[in-house]
Coordinates of C-alpha atoms and ligand atoms in Angstrom, one line a residue:
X71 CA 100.2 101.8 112.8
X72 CA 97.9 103.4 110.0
X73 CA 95.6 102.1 107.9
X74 CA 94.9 102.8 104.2
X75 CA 93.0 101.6 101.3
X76 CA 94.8 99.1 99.2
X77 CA 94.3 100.7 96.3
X78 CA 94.8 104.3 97.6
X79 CA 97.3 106.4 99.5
X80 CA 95.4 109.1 100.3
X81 CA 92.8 107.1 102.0
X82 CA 93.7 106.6 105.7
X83 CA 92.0 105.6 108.8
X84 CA 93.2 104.9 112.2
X85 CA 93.1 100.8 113.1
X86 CA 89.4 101.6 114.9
X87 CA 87.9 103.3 111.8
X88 CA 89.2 100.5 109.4
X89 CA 87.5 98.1 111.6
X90 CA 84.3 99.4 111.9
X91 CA 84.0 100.6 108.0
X92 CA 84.6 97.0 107.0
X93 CA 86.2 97.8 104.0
X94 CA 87.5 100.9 102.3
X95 CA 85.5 103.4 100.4
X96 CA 87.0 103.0 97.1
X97 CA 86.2 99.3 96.6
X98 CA 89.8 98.5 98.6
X99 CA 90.4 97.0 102.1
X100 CA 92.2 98.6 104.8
X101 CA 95.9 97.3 105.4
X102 CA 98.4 98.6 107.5
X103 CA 100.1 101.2 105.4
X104 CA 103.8 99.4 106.0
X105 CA 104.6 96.1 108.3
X106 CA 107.9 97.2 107.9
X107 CA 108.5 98.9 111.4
X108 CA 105.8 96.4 112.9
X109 CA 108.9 94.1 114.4
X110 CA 108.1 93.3 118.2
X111 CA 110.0 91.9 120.8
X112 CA 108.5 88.2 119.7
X113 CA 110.7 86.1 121.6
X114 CA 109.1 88.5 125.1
X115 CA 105.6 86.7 123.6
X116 CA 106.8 83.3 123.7
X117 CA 106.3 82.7 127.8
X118 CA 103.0 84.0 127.4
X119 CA 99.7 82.4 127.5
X120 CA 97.8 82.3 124.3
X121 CA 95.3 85.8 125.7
X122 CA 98.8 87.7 127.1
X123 CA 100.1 86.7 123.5
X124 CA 96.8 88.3 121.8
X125 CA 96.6 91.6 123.9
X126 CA 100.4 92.2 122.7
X127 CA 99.9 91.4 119.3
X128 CA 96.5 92.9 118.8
X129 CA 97.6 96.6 120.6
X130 CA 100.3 96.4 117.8
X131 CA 98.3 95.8 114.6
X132 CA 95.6 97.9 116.8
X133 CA 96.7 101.1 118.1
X134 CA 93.4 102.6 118.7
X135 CA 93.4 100.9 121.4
X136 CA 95.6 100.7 124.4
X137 CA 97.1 97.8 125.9
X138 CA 95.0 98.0 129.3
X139 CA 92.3 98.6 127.1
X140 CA 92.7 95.3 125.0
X141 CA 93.9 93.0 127.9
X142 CA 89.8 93.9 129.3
X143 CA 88.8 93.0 125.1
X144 CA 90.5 89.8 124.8
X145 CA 89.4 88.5 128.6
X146 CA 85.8 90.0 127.5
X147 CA 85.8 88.1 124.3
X148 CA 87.3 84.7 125.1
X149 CA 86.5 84.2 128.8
X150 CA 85.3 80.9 128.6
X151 CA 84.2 80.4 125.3
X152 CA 86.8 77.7 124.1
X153 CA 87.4 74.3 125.2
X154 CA 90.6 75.2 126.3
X155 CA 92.2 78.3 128.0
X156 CA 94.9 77.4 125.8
X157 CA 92.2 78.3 122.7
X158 CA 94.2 76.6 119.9
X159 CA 96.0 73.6 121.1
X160 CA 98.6 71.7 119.6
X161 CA 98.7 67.9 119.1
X162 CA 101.8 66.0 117.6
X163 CA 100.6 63.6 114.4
X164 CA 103.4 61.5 113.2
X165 CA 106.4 63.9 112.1
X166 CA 103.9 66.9 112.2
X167 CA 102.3 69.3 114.7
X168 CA 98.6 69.6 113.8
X169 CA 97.3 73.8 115.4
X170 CA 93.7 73.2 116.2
X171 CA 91.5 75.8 115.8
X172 CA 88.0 74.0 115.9
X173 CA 87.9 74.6 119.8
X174 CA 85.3 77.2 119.9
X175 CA 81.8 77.5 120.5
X176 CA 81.0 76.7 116.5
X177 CA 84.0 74.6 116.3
X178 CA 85.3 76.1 112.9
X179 CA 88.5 78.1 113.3
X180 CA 86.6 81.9 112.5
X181 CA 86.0 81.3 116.2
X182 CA 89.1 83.0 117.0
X183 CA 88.5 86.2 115.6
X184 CA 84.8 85.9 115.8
X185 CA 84.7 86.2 119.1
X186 CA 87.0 88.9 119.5
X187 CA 85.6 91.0 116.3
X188 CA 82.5 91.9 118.1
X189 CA 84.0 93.1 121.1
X190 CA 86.6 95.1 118.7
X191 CA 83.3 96.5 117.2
X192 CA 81.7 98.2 120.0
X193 CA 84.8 99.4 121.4
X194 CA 86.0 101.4 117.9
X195 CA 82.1 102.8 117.8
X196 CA 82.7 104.4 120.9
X197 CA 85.8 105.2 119.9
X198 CA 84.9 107.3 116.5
X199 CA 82.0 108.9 118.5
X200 CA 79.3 106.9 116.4
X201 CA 75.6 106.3 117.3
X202 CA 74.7 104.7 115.1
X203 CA 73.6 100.9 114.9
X204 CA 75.7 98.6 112.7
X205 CA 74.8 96.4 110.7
X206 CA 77.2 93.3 109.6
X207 CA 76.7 92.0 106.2
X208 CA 78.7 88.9 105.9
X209 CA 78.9 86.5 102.8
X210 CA 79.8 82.5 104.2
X211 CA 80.8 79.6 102.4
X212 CA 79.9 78.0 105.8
X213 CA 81.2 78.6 109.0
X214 CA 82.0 82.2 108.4
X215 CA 78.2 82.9 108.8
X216 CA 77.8 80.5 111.9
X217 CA 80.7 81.8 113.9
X218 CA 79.7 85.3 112.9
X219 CA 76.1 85.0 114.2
X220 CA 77.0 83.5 117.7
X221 CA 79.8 86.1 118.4
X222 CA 77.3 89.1 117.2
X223 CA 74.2 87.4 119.0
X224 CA 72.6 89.8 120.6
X225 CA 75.3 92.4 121.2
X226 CA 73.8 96.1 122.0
X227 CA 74.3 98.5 119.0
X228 CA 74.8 95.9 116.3
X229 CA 72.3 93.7 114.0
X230 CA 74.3 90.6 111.6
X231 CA 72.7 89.7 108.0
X232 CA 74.5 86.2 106.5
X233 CA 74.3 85.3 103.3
X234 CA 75.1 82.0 102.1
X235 CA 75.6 79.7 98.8
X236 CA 72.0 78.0 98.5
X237 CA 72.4 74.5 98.8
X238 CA 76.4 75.3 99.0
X239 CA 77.3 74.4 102.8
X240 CA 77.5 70.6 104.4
X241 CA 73.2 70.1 106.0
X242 CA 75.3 70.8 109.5
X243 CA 76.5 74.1 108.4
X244 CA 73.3 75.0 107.3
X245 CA 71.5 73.4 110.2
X246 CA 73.8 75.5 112.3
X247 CA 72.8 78.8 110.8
X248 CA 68.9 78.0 110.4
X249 CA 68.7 77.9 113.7
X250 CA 70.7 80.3 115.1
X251 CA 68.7 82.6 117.4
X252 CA 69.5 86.2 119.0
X253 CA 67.5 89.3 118.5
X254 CA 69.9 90.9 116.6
X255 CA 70.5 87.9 113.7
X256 CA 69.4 87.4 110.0
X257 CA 70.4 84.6 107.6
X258 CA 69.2 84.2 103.9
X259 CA 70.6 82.0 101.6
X260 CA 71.5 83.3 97.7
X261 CA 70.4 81.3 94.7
X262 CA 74.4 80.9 93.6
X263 CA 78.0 79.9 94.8
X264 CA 79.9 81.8 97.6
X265 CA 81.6 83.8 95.1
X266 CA 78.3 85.3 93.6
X267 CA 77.2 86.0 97.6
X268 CA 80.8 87.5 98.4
X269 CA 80.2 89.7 95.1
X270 CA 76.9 90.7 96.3
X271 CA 77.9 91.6 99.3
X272 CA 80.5 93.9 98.2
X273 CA 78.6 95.5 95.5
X274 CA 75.8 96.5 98.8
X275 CA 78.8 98.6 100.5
X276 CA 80.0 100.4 97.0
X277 CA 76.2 100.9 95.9
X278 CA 75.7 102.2 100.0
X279 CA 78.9 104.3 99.9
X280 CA 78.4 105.5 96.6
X281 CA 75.0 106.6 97.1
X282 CA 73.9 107.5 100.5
X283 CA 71.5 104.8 100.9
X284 CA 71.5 104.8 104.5
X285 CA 72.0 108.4 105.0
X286 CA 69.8 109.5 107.9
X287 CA 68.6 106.4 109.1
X288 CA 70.6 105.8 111.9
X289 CA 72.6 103.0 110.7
X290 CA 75.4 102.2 108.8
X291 CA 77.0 98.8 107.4
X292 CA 80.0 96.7 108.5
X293 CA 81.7 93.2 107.9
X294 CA 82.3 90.1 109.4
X295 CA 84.4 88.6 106.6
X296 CA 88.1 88.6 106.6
X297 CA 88.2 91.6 104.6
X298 CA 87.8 93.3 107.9
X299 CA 91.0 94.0 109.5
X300 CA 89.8 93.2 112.5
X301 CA 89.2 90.0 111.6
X302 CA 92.6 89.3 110.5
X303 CA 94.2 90.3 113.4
X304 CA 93.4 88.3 116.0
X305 CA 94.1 85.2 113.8
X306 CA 97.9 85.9 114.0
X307 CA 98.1 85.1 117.4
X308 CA 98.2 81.0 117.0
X309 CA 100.8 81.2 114.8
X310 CA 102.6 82.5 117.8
X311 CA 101.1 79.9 120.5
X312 CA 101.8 77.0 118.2
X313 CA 105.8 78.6 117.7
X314 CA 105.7 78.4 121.5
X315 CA 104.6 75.3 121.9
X316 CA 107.3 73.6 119.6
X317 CA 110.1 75.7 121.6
X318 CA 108.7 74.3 125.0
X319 CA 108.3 71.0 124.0
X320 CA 111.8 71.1 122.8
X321 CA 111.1 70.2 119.2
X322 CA 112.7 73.2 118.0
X323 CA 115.4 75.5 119.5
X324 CA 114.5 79.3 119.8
X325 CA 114.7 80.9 116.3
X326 CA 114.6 78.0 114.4
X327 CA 112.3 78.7 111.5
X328 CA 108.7 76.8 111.4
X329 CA 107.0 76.0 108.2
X330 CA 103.0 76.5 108.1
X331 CA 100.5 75.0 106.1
X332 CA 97.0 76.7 105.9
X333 CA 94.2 75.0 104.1
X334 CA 93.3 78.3 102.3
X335 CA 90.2 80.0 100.6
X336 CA 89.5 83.6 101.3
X337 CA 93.4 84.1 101.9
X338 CA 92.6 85.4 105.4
X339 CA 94.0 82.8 107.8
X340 CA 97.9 82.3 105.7
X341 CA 97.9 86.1 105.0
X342 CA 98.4 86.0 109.5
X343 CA 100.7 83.9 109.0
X344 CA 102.5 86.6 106.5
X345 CA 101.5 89.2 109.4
X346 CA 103.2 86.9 112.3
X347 CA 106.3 86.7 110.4
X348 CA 106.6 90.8 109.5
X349 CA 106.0 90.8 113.1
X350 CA 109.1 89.1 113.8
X351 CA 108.2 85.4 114.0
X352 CA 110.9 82.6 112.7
X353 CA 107.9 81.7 110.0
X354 CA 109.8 79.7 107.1
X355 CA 107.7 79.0 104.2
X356 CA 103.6 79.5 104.2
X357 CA 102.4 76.5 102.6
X358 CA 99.5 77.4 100.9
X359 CA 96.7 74.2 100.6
X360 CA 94.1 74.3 98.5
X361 CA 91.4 72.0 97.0
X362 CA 90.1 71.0 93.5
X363 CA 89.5 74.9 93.0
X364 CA 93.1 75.9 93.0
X365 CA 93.0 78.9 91.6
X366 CA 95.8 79.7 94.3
X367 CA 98.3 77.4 93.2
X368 CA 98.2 78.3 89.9
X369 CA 98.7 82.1 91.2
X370 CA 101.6 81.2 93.4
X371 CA 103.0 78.8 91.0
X372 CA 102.7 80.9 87.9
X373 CA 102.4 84.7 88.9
X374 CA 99.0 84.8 87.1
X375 CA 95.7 85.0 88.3
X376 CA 92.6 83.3 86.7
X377 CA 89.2 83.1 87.4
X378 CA 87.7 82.1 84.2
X379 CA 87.7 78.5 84.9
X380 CA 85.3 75.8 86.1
X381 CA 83.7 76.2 90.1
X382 CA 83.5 73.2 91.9
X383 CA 82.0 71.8 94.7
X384 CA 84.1 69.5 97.1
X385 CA 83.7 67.8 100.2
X386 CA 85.9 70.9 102.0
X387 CA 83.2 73.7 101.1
X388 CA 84.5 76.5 103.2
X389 CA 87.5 76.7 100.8
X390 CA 85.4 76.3 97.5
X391 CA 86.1 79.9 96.3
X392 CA 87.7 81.3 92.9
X393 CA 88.2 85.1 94.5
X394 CA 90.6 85.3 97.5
X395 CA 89.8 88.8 98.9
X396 CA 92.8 89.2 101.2
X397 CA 95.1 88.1 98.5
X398 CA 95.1 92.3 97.7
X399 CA 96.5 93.3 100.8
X400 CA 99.4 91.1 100.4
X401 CA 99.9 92.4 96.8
X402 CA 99.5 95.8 98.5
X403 CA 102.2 94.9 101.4
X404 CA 104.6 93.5 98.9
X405 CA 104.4 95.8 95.9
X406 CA 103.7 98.9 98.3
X407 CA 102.1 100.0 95.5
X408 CA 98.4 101.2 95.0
X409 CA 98.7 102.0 92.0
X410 CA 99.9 99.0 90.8
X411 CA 96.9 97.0 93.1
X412 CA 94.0 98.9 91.8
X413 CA 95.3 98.1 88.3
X414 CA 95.5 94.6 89.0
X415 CA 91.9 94.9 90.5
X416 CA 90.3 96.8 88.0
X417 CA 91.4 94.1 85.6
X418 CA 90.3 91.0 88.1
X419 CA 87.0 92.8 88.0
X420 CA 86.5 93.2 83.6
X421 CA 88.3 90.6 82.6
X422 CA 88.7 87.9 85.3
X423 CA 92.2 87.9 85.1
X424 CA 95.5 89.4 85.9
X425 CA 99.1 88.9 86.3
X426 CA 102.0 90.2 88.7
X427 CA 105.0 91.9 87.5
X428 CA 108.2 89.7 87.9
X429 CA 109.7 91.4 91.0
X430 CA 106.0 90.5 93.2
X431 CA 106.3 87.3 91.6
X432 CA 110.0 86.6 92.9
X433 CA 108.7 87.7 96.0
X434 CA 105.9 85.4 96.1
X435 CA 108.2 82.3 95.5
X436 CA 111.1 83.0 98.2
X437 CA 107.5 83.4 101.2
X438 CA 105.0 81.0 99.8
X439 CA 105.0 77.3 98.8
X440 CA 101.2 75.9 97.0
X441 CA 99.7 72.9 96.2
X442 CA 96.4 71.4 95.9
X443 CA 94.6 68.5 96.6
X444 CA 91.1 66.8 95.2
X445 CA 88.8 64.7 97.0
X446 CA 89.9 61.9 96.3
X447 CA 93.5 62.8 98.0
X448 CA 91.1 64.5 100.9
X449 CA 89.4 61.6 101.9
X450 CA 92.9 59.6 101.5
X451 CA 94.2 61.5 103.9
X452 CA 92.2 61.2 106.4
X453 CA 91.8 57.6 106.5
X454 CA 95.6 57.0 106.2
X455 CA 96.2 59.3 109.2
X456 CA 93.1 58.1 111.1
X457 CA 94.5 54.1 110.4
X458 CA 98.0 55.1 111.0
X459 CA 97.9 57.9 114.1
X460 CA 94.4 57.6 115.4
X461 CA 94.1 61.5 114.2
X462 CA 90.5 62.1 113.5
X463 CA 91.0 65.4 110.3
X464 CA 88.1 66.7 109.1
X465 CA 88.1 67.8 104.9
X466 CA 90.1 70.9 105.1
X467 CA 92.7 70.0 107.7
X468 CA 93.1 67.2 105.0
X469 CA 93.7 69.0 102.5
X470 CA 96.6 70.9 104.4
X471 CA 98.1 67.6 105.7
X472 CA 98.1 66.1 101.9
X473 CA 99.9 69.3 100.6
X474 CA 102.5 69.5 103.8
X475 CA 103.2 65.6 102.4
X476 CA 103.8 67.5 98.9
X477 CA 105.4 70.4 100.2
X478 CA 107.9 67.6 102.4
X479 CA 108.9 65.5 99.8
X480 CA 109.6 68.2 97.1
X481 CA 111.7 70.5 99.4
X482 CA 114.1 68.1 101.3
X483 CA 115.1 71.2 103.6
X484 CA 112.3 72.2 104.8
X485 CA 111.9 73.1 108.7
X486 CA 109.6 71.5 111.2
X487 CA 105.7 71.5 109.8
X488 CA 102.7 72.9 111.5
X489 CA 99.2 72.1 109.5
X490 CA 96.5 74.7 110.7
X491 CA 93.6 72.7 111.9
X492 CA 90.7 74.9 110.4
X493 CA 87.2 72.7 111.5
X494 CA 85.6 69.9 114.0
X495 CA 85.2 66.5 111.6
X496 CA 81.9 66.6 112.5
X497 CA 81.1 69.2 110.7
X498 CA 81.9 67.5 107.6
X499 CA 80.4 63.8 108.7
X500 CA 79.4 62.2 106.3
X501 CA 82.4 62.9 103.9
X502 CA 84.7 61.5 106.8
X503 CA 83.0 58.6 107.5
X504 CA 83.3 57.6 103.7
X505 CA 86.8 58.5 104.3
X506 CA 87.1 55.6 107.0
X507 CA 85.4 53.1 104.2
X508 CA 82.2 53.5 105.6
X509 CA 78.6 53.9 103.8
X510 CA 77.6 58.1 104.8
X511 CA 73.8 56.9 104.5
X512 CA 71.9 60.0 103.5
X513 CA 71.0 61.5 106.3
X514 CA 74.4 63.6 107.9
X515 CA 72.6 63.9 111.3
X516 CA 73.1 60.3 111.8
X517 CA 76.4 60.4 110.5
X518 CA 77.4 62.5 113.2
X519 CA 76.4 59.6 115.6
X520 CA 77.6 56.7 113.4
X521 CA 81.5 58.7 113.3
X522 CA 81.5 59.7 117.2
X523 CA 80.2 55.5 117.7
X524 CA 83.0 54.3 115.2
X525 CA 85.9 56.4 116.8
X526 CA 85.4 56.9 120.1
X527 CA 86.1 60.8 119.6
X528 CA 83.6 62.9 121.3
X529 CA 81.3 65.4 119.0
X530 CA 81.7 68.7 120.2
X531 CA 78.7 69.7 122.3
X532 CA 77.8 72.4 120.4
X533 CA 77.1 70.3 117.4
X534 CA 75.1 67.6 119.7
X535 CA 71.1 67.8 119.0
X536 CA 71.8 69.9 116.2
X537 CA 68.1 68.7 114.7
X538 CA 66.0 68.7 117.4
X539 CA 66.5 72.6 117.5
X540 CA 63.6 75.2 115.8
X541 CA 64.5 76.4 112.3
X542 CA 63.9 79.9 112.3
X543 CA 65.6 80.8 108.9
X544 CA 64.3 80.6 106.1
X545 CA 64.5 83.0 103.1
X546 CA 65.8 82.1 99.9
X547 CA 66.7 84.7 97.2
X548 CA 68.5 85.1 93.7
X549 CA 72.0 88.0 93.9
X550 CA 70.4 90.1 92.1
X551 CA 67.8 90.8 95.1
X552 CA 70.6 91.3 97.6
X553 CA 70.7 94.8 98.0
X554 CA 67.0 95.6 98.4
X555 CA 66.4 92.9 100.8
X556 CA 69.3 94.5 103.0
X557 CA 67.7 98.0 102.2
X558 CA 64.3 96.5 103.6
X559 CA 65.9 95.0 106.3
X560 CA 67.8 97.9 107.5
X561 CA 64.6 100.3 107.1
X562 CA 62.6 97.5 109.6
X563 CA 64.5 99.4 112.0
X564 CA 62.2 102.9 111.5
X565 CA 59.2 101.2 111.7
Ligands
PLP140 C1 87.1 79.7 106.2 C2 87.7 78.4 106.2 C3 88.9 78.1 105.6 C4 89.7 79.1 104.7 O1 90.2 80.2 105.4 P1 90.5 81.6 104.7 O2 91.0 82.5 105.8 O3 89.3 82.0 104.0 O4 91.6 81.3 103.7 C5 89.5 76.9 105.7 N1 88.9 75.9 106.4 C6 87.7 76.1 107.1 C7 87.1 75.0 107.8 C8 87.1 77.4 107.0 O5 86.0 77.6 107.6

């Protein structure tokens, strides 16, 4: 499988290159050229466990590397790691199967591919014959930037900078990247919302690209976001596992189709989905959740994009975002046009706005099925299904089960539902516990304790002691800075 830029077809790159360039040169992202020949022999993945399921699929998006060669990633990257050898369990709420994808060591769901990126990383440097030490530049609306830093931590060859929304993430999110340690690890927060960091971000690589700034000095940049390929990847193995699961628990017969509903943002983790199905998977609809910011459903629902419109902040943070990066590469894989995508793009970027020709938009409607959900609905959710199923959801998972309730009741024929599980409730504590008709108090920290002693569900030990641990991150600054506090950064290295 090639890669090229979304918005180019002369600009190719093997699966390795795309992953450790981050992003394409020309402002694009790296996309297989065609899924259309990606078919595999899914139903041969079904028997597997969930790591024999990720070296298949990954060698097949992945072709850099071999198969032996990614069976030794996948066992180096997830060895132990998860609560589960299963990694992403499945539990059965009500009429619903709920994927949970909280079970790693930061327990959001860009564990997953956050602890196999890294190991993905080193391997394509030594692939491509590079020396040089890379340095990760990731923009988080939360747990991007967490899951990011502990899977990076103090790997050989690579440094991580995070940026995040100042005063835009839950106090645990932050707590958990103030006092992140490693050698290797940076985190500043931006004066601005994710979108302003994510834009920053991505301006650094075109200004860096565009004018040599880190010729000669021994380093050169990468990302952690889902604009990496590399990221994406690995994320289409659950929708596999959680198929699997339905099949051997005899909910569904082999080849019946299975609807998914992702609580979405960046567009990374339903644009797998997308993937799992080109790869041959019985996916029905991709239910596409969103919150008060659903600048998505209006897309799906009316074939135009907007971004001139209010940003809000809501009590599921990691999806408050207005530009969904990895929505191009589906326009790309759709349209198979670049042409057509770095139009679109050129015109997201001047005026805010654009809109699909009819065909994509047909297209669109026979995959994808979108709705949103407020906070309100969010925190209704999860005290219905907490009273009702004794299901503890944190925000975002809400949002995807209130949407799947949507998506249920206004298509009658819809196929067995799985909501993708996407964080730990205890990362979002004080906005459950309100959800369960409690007082939040002010203070998250002893939210966490006052949810874990009104459920009875245990807090993942990872986010145990939380405060007691050393900030070490401090540094605040305005977008504008971005680029010449990376700059500095990456020259600390010379000195
Ligand atoms: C990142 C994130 C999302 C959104 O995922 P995308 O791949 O960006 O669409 C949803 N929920 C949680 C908890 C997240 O951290």
């Amino acid at each position: 499988m090639i890669y090229q830029s979304t918005r180019n077809n002369d600009l190719k790159a093997s699966s390795a290159q795309a992953i450790l360039d981050g992003m394409a040169g020309d402002g694009g992202l790296y996309s297989p050229a065609s899924l259309d020949d990606a078919a595999l022999d899914w139903k041969a993945l079904l028997p597997l466990d969930t790591q024999g399921m990720a070296v298949k699929i990954l060698s097949a998006l992945l072709p850099s590397f071999s198969e032996a060669e990614m069976a030794a990633l996948v066992r180096r990257a997830y060895a132990g790691k998860f609560e589960t050898d299963e990694l992403t369990p499945t539990v059965t709420v009500g009429e619903d199967t709920v994927l949970e994808l909280f079970r790693g060591p930061t327990s959001a769901f860009k564990d997953v591919a956050l602890s196999m990126l890294p190991v993905l990383m080193t391997a394509a440097r030594e692939k491509c014959g590079v020396s040089d030490e890379i340095l990760i530049l990731t923009a988080t609306s939360g747990d991007t930037g967490k899951a990011a830093m502990e899977g990076f931590r103090n790997v050989p060859g690579t440094r991580i900078m995070v940026f995040y929304p100042y005063g835009g993430v839950s106090p645990v999110q932050q707590a958990q990247m103030a006092t992140q340690d490693g050698d290797n690890v940076c985190v500043c927060s931006v004066r601005g919302n994710f979108d302003d960091a994510q834009t920053g971000v991505k301006r650094i690589f075109a200004a860096v690209a565009r004018e040599k700034l880190l010729a000669g000095k021994g380093v050169r940049l990468s990302s952690a976001n889902s604009i990496n390929i590399g990221r994406l990847a690995p994320q289409v193995v659950y929708y596999f596992r959680a198929y699997a699961n339905l099949v051997q628990s005899g909910r569904i017969a082999l080849g019946d189709p299975v609807d998914y509903v992702v609580p979405t943002g960046n567009f990374g983790d339903i644009l797998a989905g997308y993937f799992a199905r080109e790869l041959g998977l019985p996916v029905g609809r991709l239910v596409c959740a969103s919150n008060a910011n659903n600048i998505l459903t209006d897309f799906l629902t009316t074939g135009v994009y907007d971004r001139n419109r209010p940003f809000y902040r809501t009590v599921s943070p990691s999806m408050d975002i207005l530009v969904s990066s990895n929505l191009e590469r589906l326009l790309f894989l759709l349209s198979k046009d670049a042409q057509l995508v770095a139009r679109l793009m050129d015109s997201l970027g001047k005026t805010g706005a654009y809109s699909v020709p009819a065909s994509l938009k047909k297209q669109l409607d026979s995959l994808f099925y979108a709705g949103s959900c407020d906070d309100e609905g969010t925190k209704r959710a999860i005290g219905q299904v907490w009273q009702q199923y004794g299901y503890l959801m944190d925000t975002h998972t809400a949002v995807a089960y209130d949407v799947a309730q949507q998506y249920k009741a206004a298509c009658p024929g819809h196929g067995p539902v799985v909501i993708l599980s996407t964080a730990s409730p205890y990362k979002f504590p004080a906005a459950v516990l309100e959800a369960l008709g409690e007082d939040p108090g002010e203070d998250e920290f002893k939210a966490m304790e006052r949810l874990q002693d009104r459920t009875g569900v245990p807090m993942p030990k990872n986010l145990r002691n939380l405060r007691e641990r050393p900030v070490r991150h401090r540094d605040v600054i305005e977008p504008g800075e971005m680029l010449s506090y990376v700059l500095e950064k990456a020259a600390g290295k010379e000195r």
